PDB file of C-alpha atoms in Angstrom:
ATOM      1  CA  UNK A  11       5.768  -7.859  -9.759  1.00  0.00           C
ATOM      2  CA  UNK A  12       7.316  -4.447 -10.412  1.00  0.00           C
ATOM      3  CA  UNK A  13       4.638  -2.223 -11.831  1.00  0.00           C
ATOM      4  CA  UNK A  14       6.424   0.958 -12.829  1.00  0.00           C
ATOM      5  CA  UNK A  15       9.876   2.480 -12.847  1.00  0.00           C
ATOM      6  CA  UNK A  16      11.532   2.769  -9.418  1.00  0.00           C
ATOM      7  CA  UNK A  17      13.174   6.087 -10.202  1.00  0.00           C
ATOM      8  CA  UNK A  18       9.828   7.893 -10.186  1.00  0.00           C
ATOM      9  CA  UNK A  19       8.701   9.882  -7.158  1.00  0.00           C
ATOM     10  CA  UNK A  20       5.482   7.862  -6.970  1.00  0.00           C
ATOM     11  CA  UNK A  21       3.973   4.881  -8.686  1.00  0.00           C
ATOM     12  CA  UNK A  22       1.002   2.558  -8.451  1.00  0.00           C
ATOM     13  CA  UNK A  23       1.410  -0.963  -7.121  1.00  0.00           C
ATOM     14  CA  UNK A  24      -1.184  -3.720  -7.662  1.00  0.00           C
ATOM     15  CA  UNK A  25      -1.298  -7.191  -6.148  1.00  0.00           C
ATOM     16  CA  UNK A  26      -3.838  -9.959  -5.672  1.00  0.00           C
ATOM     17  CA  UNK A  27      -5.184 -10.849  -2.236  1.00  0.00           C
ATOM     18  CA  UNK A  28      -7.227 -13.789  -0.998  1.00  0.00           C
ATOM     19  CA  UNK A  29      -9.801 -13.594   1.740  1.00  0.00           C
ATOM     20  CA  UNK A  30      -9.743 -16.839   3.707  1.00  0.00           C
ATOM     21  CA  UNK A  31     -12.151 -18.133   6.336  1.00  0.00           C
ATOM     22  CA  UNK A  32     -12.029 -20.809   9.014  1.00  0.00           C
ATOM     23  CA  UNK A  33     -15.288 -22.420  10.123  1.00  0.00           C
ATOM     24  CA  UNK A  34     -13.829 -25.620  11.493  1.00  0.00           C
ATOM     25  CA  UNK A  35     -13.756 -27.498  14.751  1.00  0.00           C
ATOM     26  CA  UNK A  36     -13.039 -25.860  18.066  1.00  0.00           C
ATOM     27  CA  UNK A  37      -9.328 -25.534  18.750  1.00  0.00           C
ATOM     28  CA  UNK A  38      -7.669 -25.698  22.091  1.00  0.00           C
ATOM     29  CA  UNK A  39      -4.238 -24.171  22.380  1.00  0.00           C
ATOM     30  CA  UNK A  40      -1.924 -23.944  25.344  1.00  0.00           C
ATOM     31  CA  UNK A  41       0.790 -22.214  23.292  1.00  0.00           C
ATOM     32  CA  UNK A  42       2.328 -19.677  25.686  1.00  0.00           C
ATOM     33  CA  UNK A  43       1.968 -16.056  24.588  1.00  0.00           C
ATOM     34  CA  UNK A  44       2.134 -12.653  26.218  1.00  0.00           C
ATOM     35  CA  UNK A  45       0.446  -9.408  25.254  1.00  0.00           C
ATOM     36  CA  UNK A  46       2.455  -6.762  23.430  1.00  0.00           C
ATOM     37  CA  UNK A  47       4.086  -4.132  25.635  1.00  0.00           C
ATOM     38  CA  UNK A  48       6.058  -1.051  24.645  1.00  0.00           C
ATOM     39  CA  UNK A  49       9.243  -2.578  26.059  1.00  0.00           C
ATOM     40  CA  UNK A  50       9.125  -5.060  23.136  1.00  0.00           C
ATOM     41  CA  UNK A  51       8.648  -2.425  20.428  1.00  0.00           C
ATOM     42  CA  UNK A  52      12.210  -2.380  19.069  1.00  0.00           C
ATOM     43  CA  UNK A  53      12.330  -6.193  18.770  1.00  0.00           C
ATOM     44  CA  UNK A  54       8.776  -6.363  17.402  1.00  0.00           C
ATOM     45  CA  UNK A  55       9.541  -3.710  14.757  1.00  0.00           C
ATOM     46  CA  UNK A  56      12.682  -5.595  13.697  1.00  0.00           C
ATOM     47  CA  UNK A  57      10.775  -8.892  13.425  1.00  0.00           C
ATOM     48  CA  UNK A  58       7.911  -7.400  11.397  1.00  0.00           C
ATOM     49  CA  UNK A  59      10.232  -5.489   9.084  1.00  0.00           C
ATOM     50  CA  UNK A  60      12.424  -8.561   8.529  1.00  0.00           C
ATOM     51  CA  UNK A  61       9.452 -10.876   7.919  1.00  0.00           C
ATOM     52  CA  UNK A  62       7.715  -8.588   5.419  1.00  0.00           C
ATOM     53  CA  UNK A  63      10.837  -7.391   3.569  1.00  0.00           C
ATOM     54  CA  UNK A  64      10.904 -10.150   0.912  1.00  0.00           C
ATOM     55  CA  UNK A  65       7.226  -9.677   0.081  1.00  0.00           C
ATOM     56  CA  UNK A  66       7.458  -5.884  -0.061  1.00  0.00           C
ATOM     57  CA  UNK A  67      10.514  -6.059  -2.312  1.00  0.00           C
ATOM     58  CA  UNK A  68       8.973  -8.665  -4.638  1.00  0.00           C
ATOM     59  CA  UNK A  69       5.798  -6.595  -4.999  1.00  0.00           C
ATOM     60  CA  UNK A  70       7.701  -3.282  -5.076  1.00  0.00           C
ATOM     61  CA  UNK A  71       5.900  -1.889  -2.036  1.00  0.00           C
ATOM     62  CA  UNK A  72       8.220   0.838  -0.832  1.00  0.00           C
ATOM     63  CA  UNK A  73       9.713   1.315   1.658  1.00  0.00           C
ATOM     64  CA  UNK A  74      10.830  -2.299   1.688  1.00  0.00           C
ATOM     65  CA  UNK A  75      12.236  -2.324   5.217  1.00  0.00           C
ATOM     66  CA  UNK A  76       9.938   0.070   7.084  1.00  0.00           C
ATOM     67  CA  UNK A  77       6.607  -1.676   7.457  1.00  0.00           C
ATOM     68  CA  UNK A  78       5.952  -1.733  11.199  1.00  0.00           C
ATOM     69  CA  UNK A  79       3.402   0.726  12.601  1.00  0.00           C
ATOM     70  CA  UNK A  80       4.513   3.310  15.155  1.00  0.00           C
ATOM     71  CA  UNK A  81       4.658   2.564  18.861  1.00  0.00           C
ATOM     72  CA  UNK A  82       1.621   4.802  19.389  1.00  0.00           C
ATOM     73  CA  UNK A  83      -0.422   2.830  16.848  1.00  0.00           C
ATOM     74  CA  UNK A  84       0.619  -0.492  18.360  1.00  0.00           C
ATOM     75  CA  UNK A  85      -0.186   0.645  21.899  1.00  0.00           C
ATOM     76  CA  UNK A  86      -3.756   1.341  20.757  1.00  0.00           C
ATOM     77  CA  UNK A  87      -3.984  -2.326  19.688  1.00  0.00           C
ATOM     78  CA  UNK A  88      -1.734  -3.841  22.377  1.00  0.00           C
ATOM     79  CA  UNK A  89      -4.451  -6.073  23.829  1.00  0.00           C
ATOM     80  CA  UNK A  90      -4.878  -7.807  20.464  1.00  0.00           C
ATOM     81  CA  UNK A  91      -1.169  -8.368  19.690  1.00  0.00           C
ATOM     82  CA  UNK A  92       0.361 -11.553  21.075  1.00  0.00           C
ATOM     83  CA  UNK A  93       4.008 -12.600  21.263  1.00  0.00           C
ATOM     84  CA  UNK A  94       5.635 -15.966  21.851  1.00  0.00           C
ATOM     85  CA  UNK A  95       8.998 -15.348  23.515  1.00  0.00           C
ATOM     86  CA  UNK A  96      12.168 -17.208  24.359  1.00  0.00           C
ATOM     87  CA  UNK A  97      13.707 -15.130  27.119  1.00  0.00           C
ATOM     88  CA  UNK A  98      13.988 -11.666  25.515  1.00  0.00           C
ATOM     89  CA  UNK A  99      13.642 -12.826  21.912  1.00  0.00           C
ATOM     90  CA  UNK A 100      10.349 -12.737  20.019  1.00  0.00           C
ATOM     91  CA  UNK A 101       9.895 -16.068  18.252  1.00  0.00           C
ATOM     92  CA  UNK A 102       6.556 -15.279  16.613  1.00  0.00           C
ATOM     93  CA  UNK A 103       3.589 -12.941  16.789  1.00  0.00           C
ATOM     94  CA  UNK A 104      -0.040 -12.650  15.740  1.00  0.00           C
ATOM     95  CA  UNK A 105      -2.783 -10.064  16.026  1.00  0.00           C
ATOM     96  CA  UNK A 106      -6.406 -11.004  16.757  1.00  0.00           C
ATOM     97  CA  UNK A 107      -9.123  -8.389  16.515  1.00  0.00           C
ATOM     98  CA  UNK A 108     -12.856  -8.929  16.124  1.00  0.00           C
ATOM     99  CA  UNK A 109     -12.966 -12.179  14.108  1.00  0.00           C
ATOM    100  CA  UNK A 110      -9.773 -11.487  12.169  1.00  0.00           C
ATOM    101  CA  UNK A 111      -6.228 -12.858  12.309  1.00  0.00           C
ATOM    102  CA  UNK A 112      -3.515 -10.490  11.038  1.00  0.00           C
ATOM    103  CA  UNK A 113       0.250 -10.142  11.075  1.00  0.00           C
ATOM    104  CA  UNK A 114       1.191 -13.769  11.546  1.00  0.00           C
ATOM    105  CA  UNK A 115       4.974 -13.498  11.618  1.00  0.00           C
ATOM    106  CA  UNK A 116       7.759 -15.860  12.663  1.00  0.00           C
ATOM    107  CA  UNK A 117      11.292 -14.679  13.382  1.00  0.00           C
ATOM    108  CA  UNK A 118      13.363 -15.621  10.308  1.00  0.00           C
ATOM    109  CA  UNK A 119      15.766 -17.814  12.281  1.00  0.00           C
ATOM    110  CA  UNK A 120      12.846 -19.840  13.716  1.00  0.00           C
ATOM    111  CA  UNK A 121      10.927 -20.407  10.488  1.00  0.00           C
ATOM    112  CA  UNK A 122      10.112 -23.938   9.288  1.00  0.00           C
ATOM    113  CA  UNK A 123       9.977 -25.262  12.867  1.00  0.00           C
ATOM    114  CA  UNK A 124       6.193 -25.254  13.352  1.00  0.00           C
ATOM    115  CA  UNK A 125       5.882 -21.880  15.097  1.00  0.00           C
ATOM    116  CA  UNK A 126       3.643 -20.436  12.382  1.00  0.00           C
ATOM    117  CA  UNK A 127       1.134 -23.238  12.914  1.00  0.00           C
ATOM    118  CA  UNK A 128       1.335 -22.948  16.697  1.00  0.00           C
ATOM    119  CA  UNK A 129       0.685 -19.197  16.747  1.00  0.00           C
ATOM    120  CA  UNK A 130      -2.095 -19.621  14.164  1.00  0.00           C
ATOM    121  CA  UNK A 131      -3.735 -22.363  16.268  1.00  0.00           C
ATOM    122  CA  UNK A 132      -3.472 -20.036  19.277  1.00  0.00           C
ATOM    123  CA  UNK A 133      -5.225 -17.273  17.288  1.00  0.00           C
ATOM    124  CA  UNK A 134      -8.040 -19.585  16.181  1.00  0.00           C
ATOM    125  CA  UNK A 135      -8.554 -20.831  19.748  1.00  0.00           C
ATOM    126  CA  UNK A 136      -8.430 -17.301  21.174  1.00  0.00           C
ATOM    127  CA  UNK A 137     -11.026 -15.972  18.723  1.00  0.00           C
ATOM    128  CA  UNK A 138     -13.277 -19.014  19.207  1.00  0.00           C
ATOM    129  CA  UNK A 139     -13.200 -18.428  22.971  1.00  0.00           C
ATOM    130  CA  UNK A 140     -14.279 -14.844  22.221  1.00  0.00           C
ATOM    131  CA  UNK A 141     -17.378 -16.318  20.526  1.00  0.00           C
ATOM    132  CA  UNK A 142     -16.394 -16.191  16.851  1.00  0.00           C
ATOM    133  CA  UNK A 143     -17.434 -19.235  14.820  1.00  0.00           C
ATOM    134  CA  UNK A 144     -16.072 -17.815  11.561  1.00  0.00           C
ATOM    135  CA  UNK A 145     -12.525 -16.519  11.585  1.00  0.00           C
ATOM    136  CA  UNK A 146     -11.098 -14.599   8.672  1.00  0.00           C
ATOM    137  CA  UNK A 147      -7.749 -13.463   7.365  1.00  0.00           C
ATOM    138  CA  UNK A 148      -6.289 -12.069   4.182  1.00  0.00           C
ATOM    139  CA  UNK A 149      -3.222 -13.372   2.389  1.00  0.00           C
ATOM    140  CA  UNK A 150      -1.363 -12.094  -0.615  1.00  0.00           C
ATOM    141  CA  UNK A 151      -1.638 -14.522  -3.507  1.00  0.00           C
ATOM    142  CA  UNK A 152       2.136 -14.100  -3.878  1.00  0.00           C
ATOM    143  CA  UNK A 153       2.710 -15.641  -0.424  1.00  0.00           C
ATOM    144  CA  UNK A 154       2.350 -19.344  -1.292  1.00  0.00           C
ATOM    145  CA  UNK A 155       4.009 -20.447   1.950  1.00  0.00           C
ATOM    146  CA  UNK A 156       1.481 -18.567   4.112  1.00  0.00           C
ATOM    147  CA  UNK A 157      -1.465 -19.767   2.022  1.00  0.00           C
ATOM    148  CA  UNK A 158      -0.270 -23.350   2.425  1.00  0.00           C
ATOM    149  CA  UNK A 159      -0.049 -22.864   6.204  1.00  0.00           C
ATOM    150  CA  UNK A 160      -3.528 -21.342   6.399  1.00  0.00           C
ATOM    151  CA  UNK A 161      -5.059 -24.083   4.239  1.00  0.00           C
ATOM    152  CA  UNK A 162      -3.372 -26.787   6.334  1.00  0.00           C
ATOM    153  CA  UNK A 163      -5.016 -25.214   9.404  1.00  0.00           C
ATOM    154  CA  UNK A 164      -8.455 -25.422   7.778  1.00  0.00           C
ATOM    155  CA  UNK A 165      -8.847 -21.983   6.195  1.00  0.00           C
ATOM    156  CA  UNK A 166     -10.552 -21.875   2.814  1.00  0.00           C
ATOM    157  CA  UNK A 167     -10.190 -19.223   0.120  1.00  0.00           C
ATOM    158  CA  UNK A 168     -13.546 -17.475  -0.105  1.00  0.00           C
ATOM    159  CA  UNK A 169     -12.805 -14.415  -2.212  1.00  0.00           C
ATOM    160  CA  UNK A 170     -10.085 -12.774  -4.283  1.00  0.00           C
ATOM    161  CA  UNK A 171      -9.478  -9.139  -5.143  1.00  0.00           C
ATOM    162  CA  UNK A 172      -6.799  -6.876  -6.527  1.00  0.00           C
ATOM    163  CA  UNK A 173      -5.447  -4.342  -4.069  1.00  0.00           C
ATOM    164  CA  UNK A 174      -4.013  -1.053  -5.274  1.00  0.00           C
ATOM    165  CA  UNK A 175      -1.667   1.333  -3.518  1.00  0.00           C
ATOM    166  CA  UNK A 176       0.771   4.120  -4.187  1.00  0.00           C
ATOM    167  CA  UNK A 177       4.444   4.130  -3.239  1.00  0.00           C
ATOM    168  CA  UNK A 178       5.705   7.693  -3.075  1.00  0.00           C
ATOM    169  CA  UNK A 179       8.811   9.608  -2.071  1.00  0.00           C
ATOM    170  CA  UNK A 180       8.582  12.520   0.337  1.00  0.00           C
ATOM    171  CA  UNK A 181      10.692  15.651   0.055  1.00  0.00           C
ATOM    172  CA  UNK A 182      13.436  14.042   2.176  1.00  0.00           C
ATOM    173  CA  UNK A 183      13.671  11.057  -0.190  1.00  0.00           C
ATOM    174  CA  UNK A 184      11.965   8.602   2.172  1.00  0.00           C
ATOM    175  CA  UNK A 185       9.319   6.228   0.834  1.00  0.00           C
ATOM    176  CA  UNK A 186       5.790   5.646   2.055  1.00  0.00           C
ATOM    177  CA  UNK A 187       2.999   3.361   0.900  1.00  0.00           C
ATOM    178  CA  UNK A 188      -0.719   3.981   1.060  1.00  0.00           C
ATOM    179  CA  UNK A 189      -3.590   1.734  -0.028  1.00  0.00           C
ATOM    180  CA  UNK A 190      -5.942   3.406  -2.487  1.00  0.00           C
ATOM    181  CA  UNK A 191      -8.272   0.458  -3.079  1.00  0.00           C
ATOM    182  CA  UNK A 192      -8.651  -2.736  -1.043  1.00  0.00           C
ATOM    183  CA  UNK A 193     -11.594  -4.245  -2.900  1.00  0.00           C
ATOM    184  CA  UNK A 194     -13.664  -4.168   0.285  1.00  0.00           C
ATOM    185  CA  UNK A 195     -11.156  -6.312   2.180  1.00  0.00           C
ATOM    186  CA  UNK A 196      -9.765  -5.404   5.570  1.00  0.00           C
ATOM    187  CA  UNK A 197      -6.071  -4.982   4.777  1.00  0.00           C
ATOM    188  CA  UNK A 198      -3.430  -3.845   7.251  1.00  0.00           C
TER     189      UNK A 198
END
């Protein structure tokens, strides 16, 4: 959904987002994860940028390839970011903070093998053990595959809003994106 001409120095981007909630049965997960550490930053950044590229391009959220937060930002949240590894390779990741699941991402070469469901079940179990009976997440309406996964895990769409942001070029020609309205949703 390209909203304005790409050759402009800045333009508004709008897209629809669902809020989804899980209030289901207790989950138990023994899916092996480790906490994020700075030694994984390069691989984590590559995974996040690869996983979100298609969505960012389709919605014209620039820069397409540079989505991952800085190492400093991630280190502030390191205790809520979980990785499933195979040796030195990150297979999938999820973030769990308060009662919210964010950044569910599966390495492109491991997609469609059940890892998304496994890391999501881990997140539900983890947050339930922290005392949360209602677990929430947001999903772009564009991302049918993710919505299907979340619904199959028991999440229900509870709200919908339009999110607005601005893609803009800096003086060096690099792109950045900033949300200007999230409709009251927690969007990262």
